[in-house]
PDB file of N, CA and C in Angstrom:
ATOM      1  N   MET K   1    -186.507 -91.172  51.011  1.00  0.00           N
ATOM      2  CA  MET K   1    -184.867 -91.014  51.524  1.00  0.00           C
ATOM      3  C   MET K   1    -184.709 -91.300  53.008  1.00  0.00           C
ATOM      4  N   GLU K   2    -183.825 -92.350  53.229  1.00  0.00           N
ATOM      5  CA  GLU K   2    -183.318 -93.278  54.795  1.00  0.00           C
ATOM      6  C   GLU K   2    -182.218 -92.343  55.202  1.00  0.00           C
ATOM      7  N   ILE K   3    -181.696 -91.849  56.266  1.00  0.00           N
ATOM      8  CA  ILE K   3    -180.663 -91.667  56.825  1.00  0.00           C
ATOM      9  C   ILE K   3    -180.095 -92.504  58.097  1.00  0.00           C
ATOM     10  N   ARG K   4    -179.231 -93.172  58.407  1.00  0.00           N
ATOM     11  CA  ARG K   4    -178.967 -94.263  58.993  1.00  0.00           C
ATOM     12  C   ARG K   4    -177.546 -93.651  60.025  1.00  0.00           C
ATOM     13  N   GLN K   5    -177.442 -94.389  60.549  1.00  0.00           N
ATOM     14  CA  GLN K   5    -175.895 -93.763  61.361  1.00  0.00           C
ATOM     15  C   GLN K   5    -175.306 -95.291  62.026  1.00  0.00           C
ATOM     16  N   ILE K   6    -174.042 -94.885  61.527  1.00  0.00           N
ATOM     17  CA  ILE K   6    -173.366 -96.234  61.572  1.00  0.00           C
ATOM     18  C   ILE K   6    -172.151 -95.888  62.351  1.00  0.00           C
ATOM     19  N   SER K   7    -172.054 -95.988  63.902  1.00  0.00           N
ATOM     20  CA  SER K   7    -170.838 -95.820  64.469  1.00  0.00           C
ATOM     21  C   SER K   7    -169.986 -97.080  65.189  1.00  0.00           C
ATOM     22  N   GLN K   8    -168.683 -96.986  65.253  1.00  0.00           N
ATOM     23  CA  GLN K   8    -167.493 -98.228  65.742  1.00  0.00           C
ATOM     24  C   GLN K   8    -166.373 -97.486  66.147  1.00  0.00           C
ATOM     25  N   ASN K   9    -165.759 -97.965  66.684  1.00  0.00           N
ATOM     26  CA  ASN K   9    -164.404 -97.816  67.283  1.00  0.00           C
ATOM     27  C   ASN K   9    -163.844 -96.406  67.170  1.00  0.00           C
ATOM     28  N   GLY K  10    -164.982 -95.258  68.016  1.00  0.00           N
ATOM     29  CA  GLY K  10    -164.420 -93.359  67.900  1.00  0.00           C
ATOM     30  C   GLY K  10    -164.896 -93.383  66.419  1.00  0.00           C
ATOM     31  N   LYS K  11    -165.383 -93.706  65.706  1.00  0.00           N
ATOM     32  CA  LYS K  11    -165.428 -92.337  64.263  1.00  0.00           C
ATOM     33  C   LYS K  11    -167.094 -93.573  63.828  1.00  0.00           C
ATOM     34  N   GLY K  12    -167.363 -92.848  62.766  1.00  0.00           N
ATOM     35  CA  GLY K  12    -168.763 -92.885  62.629  1.00  0.00           C
ATOM     36  C   GLY K  12    -169.005 -92.303  61.139  1.00  0.00           C
ATOM     37  N   SER K  13    -170.115 -92.564  60.639  1.00  0.00           N
ATOM     38  CA  SER K  13    -171.021 -91.904  59.623  1.00  0.00           C
ATOM     39  C   SER K  13    -172.378 -91.660  59.619  1.00  0.00           C
ATOM     40  N   PHE K  14    -172.546 -90.950  59.139  1.00  0.00           N
ATOM     41  CA  PHE K  14    -174.700 -90.622  58.726  1.00  0.00           C
ATOM     42  C   PHE K  14    -174.623 -90.856  57.267  1.00  0.00           C
ATOM     43  N   LYS K  15    -175.191 -91.820  56.381  1.00  0.00           N
ATOM     44  CA  LYS K  15    -175.303 -92.567  55.474  1.00  0.00           C
ATOM     45  C   LYS K  15    -177.015 -91.971  54.698  1.00  0.00           C
ATOM     46  N   ALA K  16    -176.924 -91.609  53.706  1.00  0.00           N
ATOM     47  CA  ALA K  16    -178.184 -91.405  52.923  1.00  0.00           C
ATOM     48  C   ALA K  16    -178.650 -92.350  52.181  1.00  0.00           C
ATOM     49  N   PHE K  17    -179.583 -92.806  51.987  1.00  0.00           N
ATOM     50  CA  PHE K  17    -180.324 -94.424  51.137  1.00  0.00           C
ATOM     51  C   PHE K  17    -181.370 -93.367  50.506  1.00  0.00           C
ATOM     52  N   GLU K  18    -181.269 -94.057  49.065  1.00  0.00           N
ATOM     53  CA  GLU K  18    -182.313 -93.865  48.727  1.00  0.00           C
ATOM     54  C   GLU K  18    -182.999 -95.133  47.451  1.00  0.00           C
ATOM     55  N   ASN K  19    -183.753 -96.089  47.526  1.00  0.00           N
ATOM     56  CA  ASN K  19    -183.593 -97.023  47.075  1.00  0.00           C
ATOM     57  C   ASN K  19    -183.015 -97.842  47.811  1.00  0.00           C
ATOM     58  N   ASP K  20    -182.671 -97.929  48.862  1.00  0.00           N
ATOM     59  CA  ASP K  20    -181.863 -98.788  49.466  1.00  0.00           C
ATOM     60  C   ASP K  20    -180.201 -98.656  48.353  1.00  0.00           C
ATOM     61  N   GLN K  21    -179.829 -97.739  47.736  1.00  0.00           N
ATOM     62  CA  GLN K  21    -178.380 -97.284  47.478  1.00  0.00           C
ATOM     63  C   GLN K  21    -177.925 -95.680  47.905  1.00  0.00           C
ATOM     64  N   GLU K  22    -176.887 -96.594  48.733  1.00  0.00           N
ATOM     65  CA  GLU K  22    -176.043 -95.159  49.523  1.00  0.00           C
ATOM     66  C   GLU K  22    -175.861 -94.026  48.240  1.00  0.00           C
ATOM     67  N   VAL K  23    -176.558 -93.109  48.779  1.00  0.00           N
ATOM     68  CA  VAL K  23    -176.090 -91.397  48.087  1.00  0.00           C
ATOM     69  C   VAL K  23    -175.358 -90.582  48.202  1.00  0.00           C
ATOM     70  N   GLY K  24    -175.069 -90.732  49.954  1.00  0.00           N
ATOM     71  CA  GLY K  24    -174.263 -89.482  50.351  1.00  0.00           C
ATOM     72  C   GLY K  24    -173.767 -89.773  52.053  1.00  0.00           C
ATOM     73  N   THR K  25    -173.214 -89.459  52.543  1.00  0.00           N
ATOM     74  CA  THR K  25    -172.052 -89.564  53.332  1.00  0.00           C
ATOM     75  C   THR K  25    -171.736 -88.320  54.255  1.00  0.00           C
ATOM     76  N   LEU K  26    -171.895 -88.393  55.494  1.00  0.00           N
ATOM     77  CA  LEU K  26    -171.299 -87.273  56.385  1.00  0.00           C
ATOM     78  C   LEU K  26    -170.377 -88.442  57.483  1.00  0.00           C
ATOM     79  N   ASP K  27    -168.510 -88.387  57.201  1.00  0.00           N
ATOM     80  CA  ASP K  27    -167.940 -89.333  58.219  1.00  0.00           C
ATOM     81  C   ASP K  27    -167.804 -88.302  59.476  1.00  0.00           C
ATOM     82  N   TYR K  28    -167.562 -88.692  60.211  1.00  0.00           N
ATOM     83  CA  TYR K  28    -167.517 -87.899  62.128  1.00  0.00           C
ATOM     84  C   TYR K  28    -166.207 -89.228  62.437  1.00  0.00           C
ATOM     85  N   THR K  29    -165.636 -88.470  63.675  1.00  0.00           N
ATOM     86  CA  THR K  29    -164.822 -88.681  64.240  1.00  0.00           C
ATOM     87  C   THR K  29    -165.017 -88.180  65.821  1.00  0.00           C
ATOM     88  N   TRP K  30    -164.463 -88.193  67.212  1.00  0.00           N
ATOM     89  CA  TRP K  30    -165.003 -87.976  67.941  1.00  0.00           C
ATOM     90  C   TRP K  30    -163.430 -87.713  68.515  1.00  0.00           C
ATOM     91  N   ASP K  31    -163.557 -85.868  68.971  1.00  0.00           N
ATOM     92  CA  ASP K  31    -162.596 -85.101  69.913  1.00  0.00           C
ATOM     93  C   ASP K  31    -162.482 -85.611  70.738  1.00  0.00           C
ATOM     94  N   ASN K  32    -163.390 -85.864  71.846  1.00  0.00           N
ATOM     95  CA  ASN K  32    -163.503 -86.727  73.350  1.00  0.00           C
ATOM     96  C   ASN K  32    -164.831 -86.808  73.303  1.00  0.00           C
ATOM     97  N   LYS K  33    -165.855 -87.270  74.592  1.00  0.00           N
ATOM     98  CA  LYS K  33    -166.710 -87.926  74.578  1.00  0.00           C
ATOM     99  C   LYS K  33    -167.670 -86.670  74.359  1.00  0.00           C
ATOM    100  N   ASN K  34    -167.801 -85.473  74.140  1.00  0.00           N
ATOM    101  CA  ASN K  34    -168.527 -84.555  74.378  1.00  0.00           C
ATOM    102  C   ASN K  34    -168.841 -83.876  73.089  1.00  0.00           C
ATOM    103  N   THR K  35    -167.902 -84.123  71.603  1.00  0.00           N
ATOM    104  CA  THR K  35    -167.697 -83.466  70.639  1.00  0.00           C
ATOM    105  C   THR K  35    -167.548 -84.418  69.443  1.00  0.00           C
ATOM    106  N   MET K  36    -168.522 -84.047  68.330  1.00  0.00           N
ATOM    107  CA  MET K  36    -168.053 -84.619  67.292  1.00  0.00           C
ATOM    108  C   MET K  36    -167.375 -83.755  66.388  1.00  0.00           C
ATOM    109  N   LEU K  37    -166.597 -84.481  65.281  1.00  0.00           N
ATOM    110  CA  LEU K  37    -165.730 -83.556  64.345  1.00  0.00           C
ATOM    111  C   LEU K  37    -166.169 -84.449  63.098  1.00  0.00           C
ATOM    112  N   LEU K  38    -166.821 -83.175  62.755  1.00  0.00           N
ATOM    113  CA  LEU K  38    -167.484 -83.530  60.948  1.00  0.00           C
ATOM    114  C   LEU K  38    -166.102 -83.409  60.000  1.00  0.00           C
ATOM    115  N   ASN K  39    -165.771 -84.143  59.234  1.00  0.00           N
ATOM    116  CA  ASN K  39    -164.743 -84.088  58.613  1.00  0.00           C
ATOM    117  C   ASN K  39    -165.368 -84.398  57.119  1.00  0.00           C
ATOM    118  N   HIS K  40    -165.829 -85.269  56.673  1.00  0.00           N
ATOM    119  CA  HIS K  40    -166.173 -85.090  55.399  1.00  0.00           C
ATOM    120  C   HIS K  40    -167.590 -85.832  54.707  1.00  0.00           C
ATOM    121  N   THR K  41    -167.911 -84.641  53.653  1.00  0.00           N
ATOM    122  CA  THR K  41    -169.751 -84.966  53.634  1.00  0.00           C
ATOM    123  C   THR K  41    -169.499 -85.090  51.604  1.00  0.00           C
ATOM    124  N   GLY K  42    -170.255 -86.197  51.502  1.00  0.00           N
ATOM    125  CA  GLY K  42    -169.939 -86.514  50.311  1.00  0.00           C
ATOM    126  C   GLY K  42    -171.300 -87.095  49.324  1.00  0.00           C
ATOM    127  N   VAL K  43    -171.831 -86.681  47.847  1.00  0.00           N
ATOM    128  CA  VAL K  43    -172.791 -87.278  47.429  1.00  0.00           C
ATOM    129  C   VAL K  43    -172.716 -87.547  46.303  1.00  0.00           C
ATOM    130  N   ILE K  44    -172.644 -89.053  46.001  1.00  0.00           N
ATOM    131  CA  ILE K  44    -172.764 -88.963  44.468  1.00  0.00           C
ATOM    132  C   ILE K  44    -173.182 -87.930  43.277  1.00  0.00           C
ATOM    133  N   PRO K  45    -172.147 -87.840  42.379  1.00  0.00           N
ATOM    134  CA  PRO K  45    -172.738 -86.939  40.957  1.00  0.00           C
ATOM    135  C   PRO K  45    -174.430 -86.821  41.061  1.00  0.00           C
ATOM    136  N   ALA K  46    -174.575 -88.470  40.789  1.00  0.00           N
ATOM    137  CA  ALA K  46    -176.460 -87.999  40.248  1.00  0.00           C
ATOM    138  C   ALA K  46    -177.097 -87.387  41.055  1.00  0.00           C
ATOM    139  N   TYR K  47    -176.697 -87.317  42.101  1.00  0.00           N
ATOM    140  CA  TYR K  47    -177.717 -86.637  43.867  1.00  0.00           C
ATOM    141  C   TYR K  47    -177.415 -85.513  44.110  1.00  0.00           C
ATOM    142  N   GLU K  48    -175.996 -85.182  43.518  1.00  0.00           N
ATOM    143  CA  GLU K  48    -175.766 -83.758  43.978  1.00  0.00           C
ATOM    144  C   GLU K  48    -176.828 -82.601  43.893  1.00  0.00           C
ATOM    145  N   GLY K  49    -176.727 -81.598  44.399  1.00  0.00           N
ATOM    146  CA  GLY K  49    -178.147 -80.480  44.199  1.00  0.00           C
ATOM    147  C   GLY K  49    -179.236 -80.539  44.549  1.00  0.00           C
ATOM    148  N   LYS K  50    -179.236 -81.700  45.628  1.00  0.00           N
ATOM    149  CA  LYS K  50    -180.394 -82.316  45.860  1.00  0.00           C
ATOM    150  C   LYS K  50    -181.301 -82.160  47.495  1.00  0.00           C
ATOM    151  N   GLY K  51    -179.660 -81.216  47.835  1.00  0.00           N
ATOM    152  CA  GLY K  51    -180.269 -81.162  49.590  1.00  0.00           C
ATOM    153  C   GLY K  51    -179.380 -81.972  50.491  1.00  0.00           C
ATOM    154  N   ILE K  52    -179.086 -83.445  49.564  1.00  0.00           N
ATOM    155  CA  ILE K  52    -178.767 -84.507  50.610  1.00  0.00           C
ATOM    156  C   ILE K  52    -177.384 -83.997  51.674  1.00  0.00           C
ATOM    157  N   ALA K  53    -176.625 -83.378  51.022  1.00  0.00           N
ATOM    158  CA  ALA K  53    -175.624 -82.725  52.245  1.00  0.00           C
ATOM    159  C   ALA K  53    -176.019 -82.150  52.787  1.00  0.00           C
ATOM    160  N   LYS K  54    -177.054 -80.919  52.865  1.00  0.00           N
ATOM    161  CA  LYS K  54    -177.579 -80.611  54.263  1.00  0.00           C
ATOM    162  C   LYS K  54    -178.402 -81.118  55.331  1.00  0.00           C
ATOM    163  N   LYS K  55    -178.896 -82.238  54.586  1.00  0.00           N
ATOM    164  CA  LYS K  55    -179.840 -83.365  55.368  1.00  0.00           C
ATOM    165  C   LYS K  55    -178.805 -83.932  55.950  1.00  0.00           C
ATOM    166  N   LEU K  56    -177.976 -84.871  55.621  1.00  0.00           N
ATOM    167  CA  LEU K  56    -176.853 -85.626  56.360  1.00  0.00           C
ATOM    168  C   LEU K  56    -176.396 -84.483  57.587  1.00  0.00           C
ATOM    169  N   VAL K  57    -176.033 -83.251  57.343  1.00  0.00           N
ATOM    170  CA  VAL K  57    -175.557 -82.361  58.053  1.00  0.00           C
ATOM    171  C   VAL K  57    -176.468 -82.124  59.666  1.00  0.00           C
ATOM    172  N   MET K  58    -178.239 -81.926  59.179  1.00  0.00           N
ATOM    173  CA  MET K  58    -179.020 -81.439  59.944  1.00  0.00           C
ATOM    174  C   MET K  58    -179.342 -83.133  60.741  1.00  0.00           C
ATOM    175  N   GLU K  59    -178.930 -84.026  60.355  1.00  0.00           N
ATOM    176  CA  GLU K  59    -179.317 -85.257  60.880  1.00  0.00           C
ATOM    177  C   GLU K  59    -178.479 -85.461  61.971  1.00  0.00           C
ATOM    178  N   SER K  60    -176.640 -85.015  61.998  1.00  0.00           N
ATOM    179  CA  SER K  60    -175.905 -84.846  63.140  1.00  0.00           C
ATOM    180  C   SER K  60    -176.094 -84.178  64.229  1.00  0.00           C
ATOM    181  N   VAL K  61    -176.684 -82.609  63.336  1.00  0.00           N
ATOM    182  CA  VAL K  61    -177.330 -81.878  64.969  1.00  0.00           C
ATOM    183  C   VAL K  61    -178.289 -82.187  65.477  1.00  0.00           C
ATOM    184  N   ALA K  62    -179.020 -83.131  65.021  1.00  0.00           N
ATOM    185  CA  ALA K  62    -180.081 -83.808  65.791  1.00  0.00           C
ATOM    186  C   ALA K  62    -179.755 -84.427  67.022  1.00  0.00           C
ATOM    187  N   TYR K  63    -179.066 -85.582  65.851  1.00  0.00           N
ATOM    188  CA  TYR K  63    -178.488 -86.337  66.971  1.00  0.00           C
ATOM    189  C   TYR K  63    -177.447 -85.697  68.305  1.00  0.00           C
ATOM    190  N   ALA K  64    -176.353 -84.799  67.839  1.00  0.00           N
ATOM    191  CA  ALA K  64    -176.098 -83.819  68.899  1.00  0.00           C
ATOM    192  C   ALA K  64    -176.813 -83.632  69.829  1.00  0.00           C
ATOM    193  N   ARG K  65    -178.188 -82.851  69.669  1.00  0.00           N
ATOM    194  CA  ARG K  65    -179.075 -82.338  70.612  1.00  0.00           C
ATOM    195  C   ARG K  65    -179.514 -83.537  71.164  1.00  0.00           C
ATOM    196  N   GLN K  66    -179.823 -84.404  71.444  1.00  0.00           N
ATOM    197  CA  GLN K  66    -180.368 -85.543  71.794  1.00  0.00           C
ATOM    198  C   GLN K  66    -179.531 -86.233  72.698  1.00  0.00           C
ATOM    199  N   GLN K  67    -178.177 -86.162  72.497  1.00  0.00           N
ATOM    200  CA  GLN K  67    -177.118 -86.998  73.190  1.00  0.00           C
ATOM    201  C   GLN K  67    -176.058 -85.708  73.716  1.00  0.00           C
ATOM    202  N   ASN K  68    -176.743 -84.244  73.843  1.00  0.00           N
ATOM    203  CA  ASN K  68    -176.022 -83.328  74.913  1.00  0.00           C
ATOM    204  C   ASN K  68    -174.868 -83.361  74.159  1.00  0.00           C
ATOM    205  N   LEU K  69    -174.675 -83.371  73.276  1.00  0.00           N
ATOM    206  CA  LEU K  69    -172.885 -82.915  72.636  1.00  0.00           C
ATOM    207  C   LEU K  69    -172.814 -81.587  71.854  1.00  0.00           C
ATOM    208  N   LYS K  70    -171.555 -81.743  71.644  1.00  0.00           N
ATOM    209  CA  LYS K  70    -171.291 -80.341  70.447  1.00  0.00           C
ATOM    210  C   LYS K  70    -170.515 -81.053  68.892  1.00  0.00           C
ATOM    211  N   ILE K  71    -170.556 -79.893  68.436  1.00  0.00           N
ATOM    212  CA  ILE K  71    -169.869 -80.418  66.864  1.00  0.00           C
ATOM    213  C   ILE K  71    -168.805 -79.623  66.694  1.00  0.00           C
ATOM    214  N   LEU K  72    -167.742 -79.940  65.746  1.00  0.00           N
ATOM    215  CA  LEU K  72    -166.859 -78.871  65.437  1.00  0.00           C
ATOM    216  C   LEU K  72    -166.853 -79.391  63.769  1.00  0.00           C
ATOM    217  N   PRO K  73    -167.239 -78.577  63.028  1.00  0.00           N
ATOM    218  CA  PRO K  73    -167.380 -79.174  61.744  1.00  0.00           C
ATOM    219  C   PRO K  73    -165.814 -78.853  61.213  1.00  0.00           C
ATOM    220  N   ARG K  74    -165.428 -79.586  60.153  1.00  0.00           N
ATOM    221  CA  ARG K  74    -164.113 -79.832  59.624  1.00  0.00           C
ATOM    222  C   ARG K  74    -163.876 -79.929  58.119  1.00  0.00           C
ATOM    223  N   CYS K  75    -165.210 -80.362  57.949  1.00  0.00           N
ATOM    224  CA  CYS K  75    -165.185 -80.733  56.566  1.00  0.00           C
ATOM    225  C   CYS K  75    -165.602 -78.847  55.645  1.00  0.00           C
ATOM    226  N   PRO K  76    -165.236 -78.646  54.823  1.00  0.00           N
ATOM    227  CA  PRO K  76    -165.935 -77.016  54.009  1.00  0.00           C
ATOM    228  C   PRO K  76    -167.387 -77.043  54.392  1.00  0.00           C
ATOM    229  N   TYR K  77    -167.821 -77.927  53.411  1.00  0.00           N
ATOM    230  CA  TYR K  77    -169.507 -78.114  53.400  1.00  0.00           C
ATOM    231  C   TYR K  77    -170.351 -77.324  54.839  1.00  0.00           C
ATOM    232  N   ALA K  78    -169.983 -78.509  55.828  1.00  0.00           N
ATOM    233  CA  ALA K  78    -170.466 -78.463  56.826  1.00  0.00           C
ATOM    234  C   ALA K  78    -170.024 -77.091  57.841  1.00  0.00           C
ATOM    235  N   GLU K  79    -168.929 -76.506  57.789  1.00  0.00           N
ATOM    236  CA  GLU K  79    -168.497 -75.425  58.099  1.00  0.00           C
ATOM    237  C   GLU K  79    -169.022 -74.003  57.486  1.00  0.00           C
ATOM    238  N   LYS K  80    -169.481 -73.998  56.169  1.00  0.00           N
ATOM    239  CA  LYS K  80    -169.898 -73.028  56.035  1.00  0.00           C
ATOM    240  C   LYS K  80    -171.480 -72.968  56.139  1.00  0.00           C
ATOM    241  N   LEU K  81    -172.223 -74.500  56.681  1.00  0.00           N
ATOM    242  CA  LEU K  81    -173.385 -74.653  56.643  1.00  0.00           C
ATOM    243  C   LEU K  81    -173.852 -74.207  58.038  1.00  0.00           C
ATOM    244  N   PHE K  82    -172.780 -74.266  58.805  1.00  0.00           N
ATOM    245  CA  PHE K  82    -172.759 -73.586  60.452  1.00  0.00           C
ATOM    246  C   PHE K  82    -172.562 -71.996  60.016  1.00  0.00           C
ATOM    247  N   GLU K  83    -172.012 -71.850  59.503  1.00  0.00           N
ATOM    248  CA  GLU K  83    -171.364 -70.201  59.817  1.00  0.00           C
ATOM    249  C   GLU K  83    -172.658 -69.084  59.233  1.00  0.00           C
ATOM    250  N   ARG K  84    -173.499 -70.538  58.346  1.00  0.00           N
ATOM    251  CA  ARG K  84    -174.927 -69.332  57.895  1.00  0.00           C
ATOM    252  C   ARG K  84    -175.917 -69.451  58.257  1.00  0.00           C
ATOM    253  N   SER K  85    -176.329 -70.595  59.160  1.00  0.00           N
ATOM    254  CA  SER K  85    -177.206 -70.846  60.139  1.00  0.00           C
ATOM    255  C   SER K  85    -177.533 -70.905  61.124  1.00  0.00           C
ATOM    256  N   ALA K  86    -177.772 -69.601  61.923  1.00  0.00           N
ATOM    257  CA  ALA K  86    -178.269 -69.225  63.216  1.00  0.00           C
ATOM    258  C   ALA K  86    -179.188 -70.885  63.919  1.00  0.00           C
ATOM    259  N   GLU K  87    -179.568 -71.418  63.359  1.00  0.00           N
ATOM    260  CA  GLU K  87    -180.514 -72.652  64.288  1.00  0.00           C
ATOM    261  C   GLU K  87    -180.004 -73.482  64.751  1.00  0.00           C
ATOM    262  N   ILE K  88    -179.045 -73.699  64.045  1.00  0.00           N
ATOM    263  CA  ILE K  88    -177.595 -75.036  64.792  1.00  0.00           C
ATOM    264  C   ILE K  88    -176.584 -74.451  65.378  1.00  0.00           C
ATOM    265  N   GLN K  89    -176.709 -73.344  65.586  1.00  0.00           N
ATOM    266  CA  GLN K  89    -175.548 -72.842  66.981  1.00  0.00           C
ATOM    267  C   GLN K  89    -175.350 -73.413  67.538  1.00  0.00           C
ATOM    268  N   ASP K  90    -176.656 -73.649  68.299  1.00  0.00           N
ATOM    269  CA  ASP K  90    -176.661 -74.352  70.325  1.00  0.00           C
ATOM    270  C   ASP K  90    -175.925 -75.837  70.128  1.00  0.00           C
ATOM    271  N   VAL K  91    -175.357 -76.157  68.942  1.00  0.00           N
ATOM    272  CA  VAL K  91    -174.353 -77.290  68.954  1.00  0.00           C
ATOM    273  C   VAL K  91    -173.334 -77.429  68.430  1.00  0.00           C
ATOM    274  N   LEU K  92    -172.807 -75.853  68.026  1.00  0.00           N
ATOM    275  CA  LEU K  92    -171.467 -76.091  67.691  1.00  0.00           C
ATOM    276  C   LEU K  92    -170.406 -75.671  69.136  1.00  0.00           C
ATOM    277  N   TYR K  93    -169.512 -76.224  68.441  1.00  0.00           N
ATOM    278  CA  TYR K  93    -168.292 -76.165  69.748  1.00  0.00           C
ATOM    279  C   TYR K  93    -167.891 -74.946  69.282  1.00  0.00           C
ATOM    280  N   LYS K  94    -167.584 -73.958  70.825  1.00  0.00           N
ATOM    281  CA  LYS K  94    -166.759 -72.956  71.051  1.00  0.00           C
ATOM    282  C   LYS K  94    -166.057 -72.916  71.962  1.00  0.00           C
ATOM    283  N   SER K  95    -164.532 -72.629  71.158  1.00  0.00           N
ATOM    284  CA  SER K  95    -163.176 -72.791  72.088  1.00  0.00           C
ATOM    285  C   SER K  95    -163.407 -71.723  73.000  1.00  0.00           C
ATOM    286  N   GLN K  96    -162.764 -72.279  74.479  1.00  0.00           N
ATOM    287  CA  GLN K  96    -162.745 -71.616  75.583  1.00  0.00           C
ATOM    288  C   GLN K  96    -161.920 -70.395  75.718  1.00  0.00           C
ATOM    289  N   LEU K  97    -161.142 -70.124  74.546  1.00  0.00           N
ATOM    290  CA  LEU K  97    -159.950 -69.385  74.513  1.00  0.00           C
ATOM    291  C   LEU K  97    -160.254 -67.926  74.889  1.00  0.00           C
TER     292      LEU K  97
END
């Protein structure tokens, strides 16, 4: 499996490919120059249950770490993954309230 990042005009995606077929995507936008909003994660039905959505979120986490960014998960899947995974809390955006 290969994951590619595509970014332009303030939004982008991480796309998962298997044998050159797109099998999953994680769409994001920017809240500001330091915060990515994870908006939607989807996997085609034939590939559901194979951990592709998690791999896409983890790729966004790796990118956030490399670029010194924070992530604000808006997608229900990404929100649950962040709630359950202590090892990725370092990139989770936390409100200053």
